[in-house]
Short mmCIF file of C-alpha atoms in Angstrom, two decimals:
data_model
loop_
_atom_site.label_atom_id
_atom_site.label_comp_id
_atom_site.label_asym_id
_atom_site.label_seq_id
_atom_site.Cartn_x
_atom_site.Cartn_y
_atom_site.Cartn_z
CA GLU F 225 80.83 108.61 127.29
CA THR F 226 81.86 106.49 124.31
CA GLY F 227 84.57 107.56 121.92
CA VAL F 228 84.55 107.59 118.14
CA THR F 229 83.98 104.17 116.63
CA GLN F 230 84.31 102.97 113.05
CA SER F 231 83.17 99.86 111.24
CA PRO F 232 84.30 97.65 109.78
CA THR F 233 87.88 97.41 111.00
CA HIS F 234 89.16 95.85 107.82
CA LEU F 235 87.62 95.36 104.40
CA ILE F 236 88.74 93.78 101.14
CA LYS F 237 86.97 94.78 97.92
CA THR F 238 87.48 94.24 94.23
CA ARG F 239 88.12 97.03 91.74
CA GLY F 240 84.84 98.45 90.46
CA GLN F 241 82.84 97.53 93.55
CA GLN F 242 81.21 99.95 95.96
CA VAL F 243 81.90 100.27 99.69
CA THR F 244 80.25 101.94 102.69
CA LEU F 245 82.23 102.82 105.78
CA ARG F 246 80.59 103.89 109.02
CA CYS F 247 81.50 106.23 111.84
CA SER F 248 79.77 106.85 115.15
CA SER F 249 80.70 110.19 116.58
CA GLN F 250 81.50 110.88 120.20
CA SER F 251 78.55 111.79 122.38
CA GLY F 252 77.76 115.51 122.14
CA HIS F 253 79.55 115.98 118.83
CA ASN F 254 77.76 117.36 115.75
CA THR F 255 80.57 117.33 113.18
CA VAL F 256 82.30 114.47 111.41
CA SER F 257 85.33 114.79 109.15
CA TRP F 258 86.61 111.98 106.94
CA TYR F 259 90.25 111.49 105.99
CA GLN F 260 92.10 109.09 103.70
CA GLN F 261 95.56 107.95 104.73
CA ALA F 262 97.62 106.11 102.15
CA LEU F 263 100.49 103.96 103.36
CA GLY F 264 103.40 106.09 104.54
CA GLN F 265 101.51 109.34 104.07
CA GLY F 266 99.69 111.77 106.29
CA PRO F 267 95.88 111.81 106.21
CA GLN F 268 94.17 113.79 103.46
CA PHE F 269 90.87 115.61 104.04
CA ILE F 270 87.94 114.08 102.11
CA PHE F 271 84.94 116.02 103.42
CA GLN F 272 83.19 117.22 106.54
CA TYR F 273 79.59 116.99 107.70
CA TYR F 274 78.12 119.48 110.13
CA ARG F 275 74.58 119.03 111.39
CA GLU F 276 73.73 116.66 108.51
CA GLU F 277 75.01 118.97 105.76
CA GLU F 278 78.24 118.61 103.77
CA ASN F 279 80.43 121.47 104.91
CA GLY F 280 83.52 121.40 102.77
CA ARG F 281 85.31 118.94 100.55
CA GLY F 282 88.90 118.17 99.72
CA ASN F 283 90.34 117.18 96.36
CA PHE F 284 88.42 113.91 95.93
CA PRO F 285 86.21 112.88 92.98
CA PRO F 286 82.41 112.70 93.20
CA ARG F 287 82.50 108.92 93.56
CA PHE F 288 83.42 109.67 97.18
CA SER F 289 80.18 110.67 98.86
CA GLY F 290 78.88 110.81 102.37
CA LEU F 291 75.97 111.18 104.65
CA GLN F 292 75.35 112.29 108.21
CA PHE F 293 72.36 111.07 110.19
CA PRO F 294 70.23 112.87 112.80
CA ASN F 295 72.24 111.17 115.56
CA TYR F 296 75.37 112.65 113.88
CA SER F 297 76.81 109.29 112.90
CA SER F 298 78.14 109.27 109.37
CA GLU F 299 78.81 107.12 106.33
CA LEU F 300 81.45 107.37 103.65
CA ASN F 301 80.54 105.75 100.33
CA VAL F 302 83.01 105.07 97.56
CA ASN F 303 81.75 103.92 94.16
CA ALA F 304 83.70 102.30 91.33
CA LEU F 305 86.62 101.40 93.57
CA GLU F 306 90.12 101.80 92.18
CA LEU F 307 93.34 100.20 93.37
CA ASP F 308 94.56 103.59 94.64
CA ASP F 309 91.60 103.76 97.01
CA SER F 310 93.39 101.23 99.20
CA ALA F 311 94.09 103.16 102.38
CA LEU F 312 93.19 103.70 106.01
CA TYR F 313 90.02 105.75 106.27
CA LEU F 314 89.76 107.82 109.41
CA CYS F 315 86.84 109.73 110.77
CA ALA F 316 87.07 112.39 113.42
CA SER F 317 84.26 113.99 115.36
CA SER F 318 84.01 117.34 117.06
CA ASN F 319 81.49 119.85 118.30
CA ARG F 320 82.13 122.82 116.03
CA ASP F 321 79.87 125.00 118.12
CA ILE F 322 82.35 124.72 121.01
CA SER F 323 85.78 123.76 119.70
CA TYR F 324 87.57 122.62 116.56
CA GLU F 325 89.43 119.90 118.46
CA GLN F 326 88.84 116.61 116.68
CA TYR F 327 88.71 113.13 118.18
CA PHE F 328 89.72 110.33 115.88
CA GLY F 329 88.31 106.87 115.43
CA PRO F 330 90.52 103.80 115.00
CA GLY F 331 90.08 103.76 111.22
CA THR F 332 88.93 101.29 108.59
CA ARG F 333 91.63 99.61 106.53
CA LEU F 334 90.34 99.19 102.96
CA THR F 335 92.19 96.99 100.50
CA VAL F 336 91.13 97.05 96.84
CA THR F 337 92.36 94.15 94.72
CA LYS C 215 105.95 121.49 98.19
CA ASN C 216 103.73 120.23 100.98
CA GLU C 217 102.05 122.81 103.16
CA VAL C 218 103.23 120.95 106.27
CA GLU C 219 106.73 119.50 106.39
CA GLN C 220 108.12 117.33 109.16
CA SER C 221 111.65 116.27 109.96
CA PRO C 222 113.11 113.81 110.36
CA GLN C 223 111.00 111.24 108.52
CA ASN C 224 112.46 108.42 110.59
CA LEU C 225 114.15 108.53 113.96
CA THR C 226 115.76 105.79 116.00
CA ALA C 227 116.75 106.53 119.58
CA GLN C 228 118.06 104.69 122.62
CA GLU C 229 115.88 104.54 125.69
CA GLY C 230 116.42 107.62 127.82
CA GLU C 231 117.44 109.93 125.00
CA PHE C 232 115.94 113.39 124.46
CA ILE C 233 114.03 113.51 121.18
CA THR C 234 113.01 116.44 119.00
CA ILE C 235 110.66 116.31 116.02
CA ASN C 236 110.24 119.41 113.90
CA CYS C 237 107.32 120.78 111.89
CA SER C 238 107.30 123.69 109.46
CA TYR C 239 104.23 125.00 107.68
CA SER C 240 103.60 127.50 104.91
CA VAL C 241 99.97 128.51 105.48
CA GLY C 242 98.38 130.85 107.98
CA ILE C 243 97.03 128.82 110.83
CA SER C 244 94.68 129.16 113.74
CA ALA C 245 96.11 126.17 115.62
CA LEU C 246 98.62 123.35 115.33
CA HIS C 247 98.13 119.79 116.52
CA TRP C 248 100.59 117.09 117.45
CA LEU C 249 99.13 113.61 117.05
CA GLN C 250 100.40 110.13 117.83
CA GLN C 251 99.57 107.16 115.64
CA HIS C 252 100.35 103.61 116.70
CA PRO C 253 100.58 100.62 114.35
CA GLY C 254 97.03 99.66 113.45
CA GLY C 255 96.06 103.23 112.78
CA GLY C 256 94.37 104.83 115.76
CA ILE C 257 95.27 108.50 116.21
CA VAL C 258 95.51 110.18 119.59
CA SER C 259 95.70 113.93 119.99
CA LEU C 260 98.71 114.96 122.10
CA PHE C 261 98.58 118.74 121.92
CA MET C 262 96.64 121.55 120.31
CA LEU C 263 98.44 124.88 120.51
CA SER C 264 98.30 128.29 118.93
CA SER C 265 101.14 129.99 120.78
CA GLY C 266 103.95 129.39 123.24
CA LYS C 267 104.53 126.06 124.86
CA LYS C 268 102.60 123.18 126.38
CA LYS C 269 103.81 120.33 128.57
CA HIS C 270 102.20 117.03 129.41
CA GLY C 271 104.28 114.53 131.33
CA ARG C 272 107.45 113.86 129.33
CA LEU C 273 106.11 115.60 126.24
CA ILE C 274 106.67 119.26 125.42
CA ALA C 275 105.34 121.12 122.38
CA THR C 276 106.41 124.57 121.29
CA ILE C 277 105.32 126.82 118.48
CA ASN C 278 106.80 129.96 116.91
CA ILE C 279 104.05 131.61 114.89
CA GLN C 280 106.36 134.19 113.29
CA GLU C 281 108.73 131.49 112.03
CA LYS C 282 105.89 129.06 111.20
CA HIS C 283 107.62 126.30 113.10
CA SER C 284 106.77 123.90 115.88
CA SER C 285 108.72 121.26 117.77
CA LEU C 286 107.69 118.22 119.77
CA HIS C 287 110.14 117.10 122.43
CA ILE C 288 110.15 113.83 124.34
CA THR C 289 112.30 113.70 127.45
CA ALA C 290 113.63 110.40 128.83
CA SER C 291 112.29 108.45 125.87
CA HIS C 292 110.92 104.96 126.40
CA PRO C 293 110.20 102.07 123.99
CA ARG C 294 106.47 102.66 124.51
CA ASP C 295 106.94 106.06 122.85
CA SER C 296 107.59 104.22 119.57
CA ALA C 297 104.93 105.44 117.15
CA VAL C 298 104.37 107.81 114.24
CA TYR C 299 104.11 111.43 115.33
CA ILE C 300 102.10 113.67 113.04
CA CYS C 301 101.96 117.43 112.89
CA ALA C 302 98.71 118.91 111.58
CA VAL C 303 97.65 122.52 111.18
CA ARG C 304 94.22 124.06 111.17
CA SER C 305 94.21 126.70 108.49
CA GLY C 306 93.25 130.19 109.47
CA MET C 307 91.22 130.38 106.28
CA ASN C 308 88.46 128.09 105.09
CA TYR C 309 90.25 125.03 103.72
CA GLY C 310 88.27 122.89 101.33
CA GLY C 311 85.33 125.12 102.03
CA SER C 312 85.01 124.19 105.66
CA GLN C 313 86.38 125.32 108.94
CA GLY C 314 88.33 123.32 111.43
CA ASN C 315 89.84 120.80 109.07
CA LEU C 316 93.38 119.75 109.33
CA ILE C 317 96.30 119.73 106.92
CA PHE C 318 98.68 116.94 107.90
CA GLY C 319 102.37 116.36 107.61
CA LYS C 320 103.58 112.93 106.52
CA GLY C 321 104.61 111.97 110.02
CA THR C 322 107.82 111.04 111.79
CA LYS C 323 108.31 107.38 112.60
CA LEU C 324 110.00 107.08 115.99
CA SER C 325 111.55 103.87 117.23
CA VAL C 326 112.99 103.80 120.74
CA LYS C 327 115.29 100.86 121.49
CA PRO C 328 115.66 99.46 125.00
#
């Protein structure tokens, strides 16, 4: 059984560009949540996908969007990058039909210059 | 005011010391998580609890639902315990329109010196 994986590990982008981050959920999981963690802060909820549908969203603008695929892997897309988007992006997978316990990936460190 | 507050923010201890990290929250919850984050970012779940006390090795987590407070204790601390410890709560109500999502504290950075 493989755990939650994320790619890429690190990424440097320029302000105004677009970025796609990827998350492969743990085997048997149907739910992926995305979080943004700024330096020195706790993670903040971006949105959740459950069985390919967005199922809740935190206080993030529409330029943060996502997708979940039939194999339950997920993407986070951020358009028109701003300097404040520099953060660690974490995804966590779970099987909401069984438990709310979430398993975290290692994160993607995004730097916007 | 944050919905989840942790104290202290930073903690330095000598190897072998007993450590306590505190977490207070202001929302109704269905469960509380203690997480460990090492440099580089990866988060590991230590405990999920909704009442009472749990123990795993040298780690003990307690929660008092009435007082909206939880503590994480580390007995006989070791330099490998050095990490950021994060308290997160799962709201009892739909948060952000979804269930099961977590509201995080800012974390407590623990450094254990040999």
